[in-house]
Amino acid sequence: MHTGSYINGQWYHPKSERLVRNINPADTTDVLAEFPAATAEDVQLAINGAQAAFRDWKRTPGPERGRVVWRAADIARRRADEIARALTREEGKIFKEAKGEVLKGISLLEYYAGEGFRMHGKTLPSEARDTFTYTIRRPLGVVGLIAPWNFPWAIPVWKSAPAIVAGNSVVFKPAELTPATASLMAEIYEEAGLPPGVFNMVVGSGSVVGEAIVNSPAIRAVSFTGSNEVGGALYVKAAARGAKVTCEMGGKNAVIVMPDADLDKAAVAIHGGAFGSTGQRCTATSRVIAMPAVKEALLERLVEQAKKIKVGPGLDESVDMGPAVDEKQWKTDLDYIELGTREGARLVLGGKRPEHLSSGYFVEPTIFDNVSPHMRIFREEIFGPILSVSTAKSLEEALQFANSVEYGLTTSIFTQNLDWVMNFVEEVETGMVHVNEPTIGGEAQLPFGGTKATGVGEREMAEEGLNFFTELKTVFINYSGKAERLMIR
Ligand code: NAD
């Protein structure tokens, strides 16, 4: 694995003294690599390379740009196990989940490769005689991509593939916790034949590399995924200088369980949503709002399943749940567990480091019952394997509780009642809604993202994800010279 930044088609070692240490959270003695942290000057080098590459890349036909991305998909498929292993070692999720993430990224590469053949504009009739009017989509220029650590492969793919296929050049900053997966991504784009400078990857801190990207007037758009704290500040700065910005941020996702729900199915879906990827998903299920008639039976099933989870290092095939990503997140998880108990919720399961694991950032799958909507564990994003269970007397009350938080990413309902389903879909304040499904998951061709404090800007993935990296040009062609355009319009 290369351990530098990838700038203008070269592996580049910043001169700075600071090293980004890439550590396995399941075993902190396992250091994957040390990456020299890039400086603002290094970011400028990447921007210069990207600007130079843009001139030719934007004139490269869309299908040809798509083919490069398709080749990247093929290479990633061949190297899928290698990427997944690096991902598990640096992020902690179990190998099966890491492999799933890699495959999802490959679907996204394939989907966007095909978009190179489309890039639709519109043809519309003109009010003027003998005039042909239409729109075309054009790339923006150099765009900045800033990603979190929790999906270090899929998220950078769903940002970079549409940006590249649309004809932009990219300066990508991975999270400092997960540079290994990012380095493999740069290798793959290089091997796929992407011209130098079209994809640049700069490893370093948010306050140096991230800020340099956000503040550079050469960066025409910023696509950010991460916390509200960082995203909120970044949005204001980038938008103030006229850049296009999209920010996908935190979530606090609920599953509503109605009296007619299939409880076995609901329990399996909640279990996967809450404890999959150690709860470190923006779409993780962190709240259950159940009707009183089914709450106890559901809770029993949830506890029974969660008790069977084997916690441990993600490369051990018998393990079901890996560690928190680092010490900070691990402490956050334990602090919220303590807070939940102090707030008066009933700790039903878990709550501490598993006894058989004396090192690594492991937390037991944790379930709280009797959680009321005013409690902080109900309202705030924890980002760990901690599930809150509450009751509501009606769908109306469940929706009121579900909507009472600031976030708006995803929600699910379990019911067979069509009236409840339709009311739920209409009233719930999230960008994605599921019926009889987990809160997690997305597909390349479907828009992904949230409303309220979760998301501002364009949805990601799908056609919308590509549109973000383009702007429209409206073309008026008066082909006969006879038309008279009304000047007063
Ligand atoms: P984070 O905000 O700490 O970091 C995200 C990225 O921003 C990192 O690359 C970081 O280095 C960079 N950064 C930090 N300070 C910066 C600055 N001043 N300027 C520019 N960049 C800066 O988030 P995280 O801890 O990596 O990720 C977890 C968060 O991401 C959670 O809140 C989670 O819900 C969210 N998330 C959201 C989605 C979604 O689609 N809504 C998906 C995944 C994760």
XYZ file of C-alpha atoms and ligand atoms in Angstrom:
533
model
C 0.000 0.000 0.000
C 1.232 3.513 -0.801
C 1.521 5.683 2.291
C 1.567 9.196 0.908
C -0.850 11.452 -0.858
C -1.660 11.007 -4.546
C -1.143 14.304 -6.337
C -1.182 14.958 -10.074
C -0.695 11.289 -10.913
C 2.281 10.825 -8.541
C 2.646 9.242 -5.122
C 3.822 12.125 -3.058
C 5.310 12.303 0.440
C 4.576 15.600 2.181
C 7.575 16.972 4.039
C 5.700 17.644 7.285
C 6.857 16.083 10.551
C 3.377 15.030 11.640
C 2.389 11.458 10.869
C -1.146 10.150 10.484
C -0.981 6.792 12.271
C -3.315 4.233 10.785
C -4.267 1.966 13.693
C -6.471 -1.113 14.016
C -9.140 -0.296 16.643
C -9.509 -3.993 17.484
C -5.813 -4.268 18.309
C -4.028 -0.979 18.855
C -0.610 -2.644 18.514
C -1.473 -3.337 14.856
C -0.338 -0.227 12.945
C -1.294 -0.532 9.281
C 0.852 2.383 8.136
C 2.015 5.901 8.860
C 1.069 8.615 6.396
C 2.903 11.966 6.469
C 0.251 14.645 7.022
C -0.168 17.012 4.091
C -0.003 20.793 4.429
C -2.005 23.585 2.799
C 0.805 23.915 0.212
C 0.345 20.258 -0.702
C -3.368 20.887 -1.206
C -2.457 23.750 -3.528
C -0.250 21.382 -5.554
C -3.210 19.028 -5.885
C -5.470 21.895 -6.949
C -2.922 23.040 -9.553
C -2.706 19.524 -10.967
C -6.486 19.216 -10.989
C -6.901 22.536 -12.784
C -4.439 21.515 -15.483
C -6.079 18.097 -15.923
C -9.572 19.583 -16.140
C -8.910 21.302 -19.480
C -8.596 18.021 -21.326
C -10.787 15.830 -19.128
C -13.862 18.013 -19.654
C -13.440 17.609 -23.450
C -13.052 13.826 -23.182
C -16.342 12.252 -24.364
C -18.624 11.167 -21.526
C -18.709 7.485 -22.575
C -14.918 7.409 -22.559
C -14.806 8.936 -19.091
C -17.359 6.331 -18.044
C -15.197 3.512 -19.406
C -12.306 4.505 -17.134
C -14.652 4.296 -14.165
C -15.933 0.937 -15.415
C -12.348 -0.338 -15.493
C -11.959 0.896 -11.909
C -14.990 -1.240 -11.008
C -13.382 -4.309 -12.599
C -10.091 -3.730 -10.778
C -11.907 -3.153 -7.488
C -13.792 -6.426 -7.964
C -10.507 -8.254 -8.496
C -9.032 -6.581 -5.399
C -12.228 -6.703 -3.309
C -10.857 -8.939 -0.543
C -7.715 -6.842 -0.214
C -9.733 -3.614 0.083
C -12.145 -5.213 2.544
C -9.302 -6.481 4.729
C -7.685 -3.029 4.871
C -11.092 -1.527 5.634
C -11.713 -3.947 8.508
C -8.247 -3.343 9.910
C -8.520 0.436 9.908
C -12.232 0.985 10.607
C -13.126 -2.087 12.630
C -16.305 -3.363 10.945
C -16.352 -7.129 10.422
C -14.937 -8.478 7.163
C -18.373 -9.516 5.823
C -19.641 -5.956 6.254
C -16.463 -4.503 4.771
C -16.823 -6.776 1.742
C -20.457 -5.686 1.419
C -19.314 -2.074 1.438
C -16.705 -2.766 -1.242
C -19.306 -4.471 -3.446
C -21.686 -1.584 -2.969
C -18.935 0.802 -4.093
C -18.433 -1.377 -7.174
C -22.165 -1.093 -8.030
C -21.823 2.673 -7.721
C -18.797 2.698 -10.029
C -20.727 0.629 -12.579
C -23.822 2.788 -12.295
C -21.902 6.033 -12.802
C -19.805 4.539 -15.614
C -23.104 4.135 -17.475
C -24.110 7.708 -16.678
C -21.221 8.803 -18.906
C -23.448 7.759 -21.829
C -26.325 9.925 -20.616
C -25.616 13.322 -18.988
C -29.077 14.406 -20.112
C -30.001 17.908 -21.073
C -33.447 18.908 -22.314
C -34.743 20.046 -25.683
C -37.609 22.509 -25.328
C -39.559 24.534 -27.910
C -38.640 28.187 -28.232
C -41.175 30.981 -28.383
C -39.186 32.489 -31.256
C -39.477 31.231 -34.841
C -36.636 29.094 -36.331
C -34.905 28.896 -32.990
C -33.629 25.696 -31.427
C -33.375 25.814 -27.644
C -31.906 23.197 -25.375
C -29.836 22.657 -22.261
C -26.569 20.796 -21.796
C -24.877 19.685 -18.602
C -21.321 20.851 -18.117
C -18.764 19.931 -15.433
C -17.946 22.522 -12.796
C -14.140 22.342 -12.725
C -12.118 21.292 -9.675
C -14.295 19.908 -6.889
C -13.457 19.084 -3.263
C -14.626 15.841 -1.634
C -14.416 15.468 2.152
C -15.352 12.110 3.637
C -15.878 10.499 7.053
C -14.318 7.291 8.349
C -17.413 5.120 8.725
C -17.808 4.125 5.042
C -14.272 4.901 3.861
C -14.736 3.115 0.533
C -18.405 3.554 -0.459
C -18.766 7.254 0.376
C -15.639 8.411 -1.488
C -16.811 6.272 -4.431
C -20.274 7.805 -4.452
C -18.701 11.245 -4.502
C -15.734 10.674 -6.837
C -17.376 8.476 -9.501
C -20.093 10.991 -10.479
C -17.665 13.914 -10.211
C -15.184 12.209 -12.548
C -17.754 10.876 -15.004
C -19.305 14.350 -15.236
C -15.904 15.680 -16.380
C -14.619 17.357 -13.199
C -11.277 16.850 -11.567
C -11.187 16.009 -7.897
C -9.299 16.824 -4.716
C -10.353 14.200 -2.175
C -9.622 14.291 1.540
C -10.262 11.038 3.412
C -10.780 10.930 7.177
C -7.498 10.684 9.067
C -8.644 7.408 10.650
C -9.030 5.665 7.291
C -6.293 6.609 4.802
C -5.524 3.000 3.783
C -8.787 2.443 1.924
C -8.350 5.862 0.307
C -4.851 4.973 -0.822
C -6.168 1.785 -2.453
C -8.830 3.839 -4.207
C -6.184 6.137 -5.702
C -4.201 3.069 -6.843
C -7.303 1.685 -8.532
C -8.157 4.888 -10.400
C -4.509 5.082 -11.481
C -4.515 1.479 -12.705
C -7.812 2.116 -14.514
C -6.046 4.740 -16.618
C -7.416 7.975 -15.198
C -5.213 10.795 -16.552
C -2.876 12.413 -13.981
C -4.500 15.197 -11.994
C -8.119 14.080 -12.472
C -8.210 12.333 -9.082
C -6.045 13.663 -6.253
C -6.079 12.255 -2.746
C -4.599 14.299 0.102
C -4.152 12.782 3.576
C -4.150 15.208 6.484
C -6.179 16.892 9.161
C -9.508 18.617 8.764
C -8.175 21.863 10.126
C -5.344 21.998 7.559
C -6.245 19.958 4.470
C -10.032 20.259 4.892
C -9.901 24.010 5.463
C -7.553 24.517 2.499
C -10.036 22.729 0.230
C -13.072 24.575 1.577
C -11.448 28.003 1.387
C -9.778 27.715 -2.012
C -11.476 29.913 -4.635
C -10.382 27.333 -7.237
C -12.675 24.684 -5.744
C -16.046 25.125 -7.452
C -18.008 22.663 -5.318
C -17.581 20.921 -1.983
C -19.241 17.595 -1.252
C -19.001 16.811 2.451
C -20.173 13.899 4.575
C -19.543 13.944 8.301
C -20.643 15.521 11.549
C -22.995 18.491 11.938
C -20.377 20.402 13.836
C -17.879 20.334 10.958
C -20.435 20.359 8.132
C -22.389 23.314 9.496
C -19.314 25.550 9.684
C -17.962 24.344 6.359
C -21.275 24.978 4.580
C -21.309 28.618 5.611
C -17.701 29.204 4.530
C -17.942 27.495 1.154
C -21.359 28.951 0.306
C -20.197 32.460 1.285
C -17.583 32.374 -1.466
C -20.150 31.109 -3.962
C -19.186 27.434 -4.143
C -21.824 24.774 -4.634
C -22.078 22.756 -1.413
C -23.723 19.566 -0.315
C -23.444 18.314 3.267
C -24.752 14.966 4.499
C -24.514 14.843 8.271
C -25.841 13.079 11.365
C -28.853 10.855 11.874
C -31.071 9.598 14.718
C -33.175 7.044 12.963
C -36.322 5.435 14.333
C -38.310 2.282 13.663
C -42.028 2.508 14.477
C -43.632 -0.834 15.322
C -47.419 -0.979 15.040
C -49.669 -3.568 16.772
C -50.160 -5.634 13.591
C -46.413 -5.864 12.807
C -44.654 -9.132 12.096
C -42.525 -8.977 15.246
C -39.986 -11.556 14.163
C -39.222 -9.598 10.992
C -39.226 -6.288 12.853
C -36.781 -7.627 15.444
C -34.363 -8.906 12.790
C -34.470 -5.561 10.945
C -33.974 -3.513 14.118
C -31.170 -5.780 15.258
C -29.274 -5.363 11.955
C -29.894 -1.637 11.903
C -28.789 -1.078 15.485
C -25.767 -3.353 15.822
C -24.561 -3.796 12.221
C -21.270 -1.927 11.632
C -21.178 -1.441 15.431
C -23.956 1.156 15.096
C -21.508 3.424 13.257
C -23.777 4.157 10.335
C -25.518 7.426 9.633
C -28.584 5.258 8.859
C -28.253 3.094 11.997
C -31.424 2.349 13.934
C -30.993 4.042 17.274
C -34.622 4.373 18.375
C -37.540 1.956 18.485
C -40.993 3.438 19.041
C -43.396 0.572 19.665
C -47.099 0.429 20.433
C -47.773 -0.752 24.026
C -49.489 -3.957 22.837
C -46.295 -5.254 21.199
C -43.495 -3.512 23.090
C -42.708 -6.302 25.576
C -42.782 -9.087 22.992
C -40.552 -7.067 20.688
C -38.098 -6.178 23.441
C -37.837 -9.838 24.403
C -36.886 -10.747 20.830
C -34.383 -7.879 20.574
C -32.640 -8.873 23.789
C -32.603 -12.546 22.857
C -30.890 -11.771 19.511
C -28.464 -9.175 20.864
C -27.287 -11.599 23.592
C -26.023 -13.902 20.849
C -23.789 -11.257 19.244
C -20.153 -12.226 19.453
C -18.022 -9.081 19.790
C -14.401 -9.140 18.687
C -11.892 -8.314 15.935
C -13.541 -8.025 12.543
C -11.074 -10.309 10.779
C -12.161 -13.244 12.969
C -14.866 -14.946 10.902
C -16.828 -16.079 13.948
C -17.291 -12.472 15.146
C -20.577 -10.583 14.589
C -19.652 -7.081 15.728
C -16.353 -5.182 15.689
C -15.047 -2.338 17.862
C -15.744 1.390 17.964
C -13.458 3.163 15.519
C -11.190 4.845 18.089
C -10.805 5.778 21.708
C -12.821 8.981 21.320
C -15.851 7.169 19.848
C -15.487 4.369 22.431
C -15.581 6.895 25.273
C -18.547 8.651 23.664
C -20.441 5.332 23.608
C -19.672 4.612 27.269
C -20.506 8.198 28.290
C -23.907 7.986 26.607
C -24.592 4.670 28.326
C -23.873 6.289 31.680
C -25.999 9.274 30.714
C -28.927 7.033 29.732
C -28.862 5.388 33.153
C -28.648 8.789 34.876
C -31.558 10.079 32.798
C -33.721 7.251 34.161
C -33.838 4.823 31.232
C -33.735 1.110 32.120
C -30.545 -0.611 30.973
C -31.733 -3.997 29.746
C -28.597 -5.335 28.088
C -24.911 -4.523 27.733
C -23.486 -1.227 28.866
C -19.760 -1.851 29.145
C -16.652 -3.321 27.539
C -17.157 -7.080 26.975
C -15.386 -8.980 29.749
C -13.436 -11.285 27.409
C -11.809 -8.325 25.600
C -9.350 -6.411 27.722
C -7.967 -4.219 24.927
C -9.326 -2.671 21.721
C -12.246 -0.252 21.612
C -15.039 -2.766 22.185
C -18.492 -2.026 23.594
C -21.261 -4.524 24.299
C -24.465 -4.304 22.257
C -26.597 -2.157 24.545
C -30.374 -1.804 24.873
C -32.272 0.747 26.951
C -35.992 0.461 27.689
C -38.393 3.117 29.014
C -36.645 5.847 27.070
C -38.705 9.016 26.917
C -38.491 11.529 24.071
C -36.993 14.297 26.179
C -33.916 12.201 27.093
C -30.653 13.012 25.381
C -30.096 9.346 24.440
C -33.350 9.633 22.453
C -32.429 12.896 20.766
C -28.679 12.925 20.100
C -26.641 10.934 17.609
C -24.413 8.496 19.543
C -22.907 6.533 16.627
C -22.456 3.334 18.605
C -24.258 0.013 19.267
C -26.810 1.544 21.614
C -30.549 1.131 21.047
C -33.342 3.035 22.813
C -36.818 1.532 23.138
C -39.847 3.762 23.783
C -43.608 3.419 23.536
C -46.246 5.557 21.838
C -50.023 5.180 22.071
C -50.853 5.808 18.414
C -49.247 6.353 15.033
C -49.801 10.058 15.496
C -47.868 10.052 18.764
C -45.135 7.814 17.297
C -44.685 10.268 14.429
C -44.563 13.159 16.861
C -41.783 11.393 18.802
C -39.936 10.317 15.654
C -40.065 13.854 14.227
C -39.128 15.565 17.490
C -35.370 15.285 16.861
C -33.319 17.717 14.799
C -32.112 15.060 12.350
C -33.998 13.718 9.335
C -32.190 10.894 7.557
C -34.257 7.701 7.565
C -37.204 6.043 9.347
C -38.976 2.728 9.065
C -42.415 1.398 10.022
C -43.546 -2.180 10.556
C -47.238 -2.701 9.770
C -49.558 -4.297 7.215
C -52.075 -1.461 7.413
C -52.083 0.593 4.206
C -53.637 3.628 5.824
C -50.861 3.708 8.441
C -48.225 3.195 5.760
C -49.477 6.079 3.634
C -49.828 8.428 6.594
C -46.368 7.504 7.794
C -44.778 8.126 4.382
C -46.528 11.493 4.172
C -45.834 12.768 7.674
C -42.418 11.462 8.658
C -39.684 14.078 8.362
C -36.792 12.131 6.855
C -35.186 12.022 3.416
C -35.630 8.243 3.173
C -38.475 6.079 4.480
C -38.774 2.316 4.664
C -41.790 0.089 5.141
C -41.242 -3.331 6.733
C -37.481 -2.899 6.214
C -34.449 -1.841 8.241
C -33.531 1.867 8.316
C -30.213 1.068 6.673
C -29.300 0.555 3.039
C -29.250 2.418 -0.211
C -28.951 1.577 -3.877
C -26.766 3.252 -6.504
C -29.715 4.363 -8.631
C -31.787 5.763 -5.729
C -31.195 9.218 -4.213
C -29.615 9.070 -0.766
C -29.702 11.758 1.894
C -31.554 13.534 4.631
C -33.618 16.568 5.470
C -33.673 18.990 8.449
C -30.289 19.112 10.206
C -29.072 15.989 8.378
C -28.675 17.337 4.891
C -28.301 20.495 2.865
C -27.697 20.648 -0.856
C -28.297 17.927 -3.417
C -29.081 14.276 -2.651
C -26.194 11.855 -3.270
C -26.054 8.746 -5.487
C -28.438 8.343 -8.442
C -28.888 10.989 -11.131
C -29.050 13.680 -8.441
C -25.535 12.770 -7.310
C -24.274 13.374 -10.843
C -26.278 16.570 -11.323
C -24.604 18.110 -8.289
C -21.277 18.012 -10.105
C -22.639 19.734 -13.210
C -24.227 23.004 -14.168
C -26.705 23.676 -16.924
C -25.984 25.754 -19.965
C -29.038 27.006 -21.888
C -28.452 27.269 -25.619
C -30.469 29.428 -28.110
C -29.691 28.827 -31.803
C -31.430 30.994 -34.345
C -30.737 28.922 -37.445
C -32.519 30.812 -40.243
C -31.714 34.370 -39.347
C -35.438 35.132 -39.811
C -36.513 34.945 -36.213
C -37.073 38.053 -34.235
C -36.490 37.695 -30.550
C -38.797 39.922 -28.580
C -36.463 42.215 -26.691
C -38.992 43.045 -24.046
C -39.057 39.481 -22.715
P -16.238 14.616 11.018
O -17.155 15.749 10.748
O -15.443 14.644 12.250
O -15.191 14.471 9.805
C -15.620 14.347 8.462
C -14.496 14.828 7.550
O -14.340 16.242 7.714
C -13.136 14.212 7.867
O -12.441 13.954 6.677
C -12.463 15.317 8.665
O -11.055 15.260 8.643
C -12.977 16.544 7.926
N -12.859 17.810 8.676
C -12.742 17.986 10.010
N -12.630 19.299 10.295
C -12.694 19.973 9.123
C -12.646 21.346 8.763
N -12.499 22.298 9.670
N -12.754 21.679 7.460
C -12.921 20.722 6.510
N -12.952 19.399 6.797
C -12.843 19.024 8.083
O -17.128 13.297 10.918
P -16.677 11.776 11.179
O -16.498 11.578 12.639
O -15.578 11.393 10.262
O -17.973 10.981 10.670
C -19.070 10.664 11.468
C -20.251 11.532 11.119
O -20.562 11.396 9.723
C -21.527 11.137 11.848
O -22.174 12.283 12.328
C -22.364 10.471 10.761
O -23.762 10.506 10.959
C -21.971 11.250 9.566
N -22.290 10.532 8.341
C -23.348 10.965 7.607
C -23.713 10.286 6.450
C -24.886 10.750 5.611
O -24.960 10.385 4.450
N -25.792 11.535 6.171
C -22.986 9.155 6.044
C -21.905 8.738 6.845
C -21.556 9.436 7.994
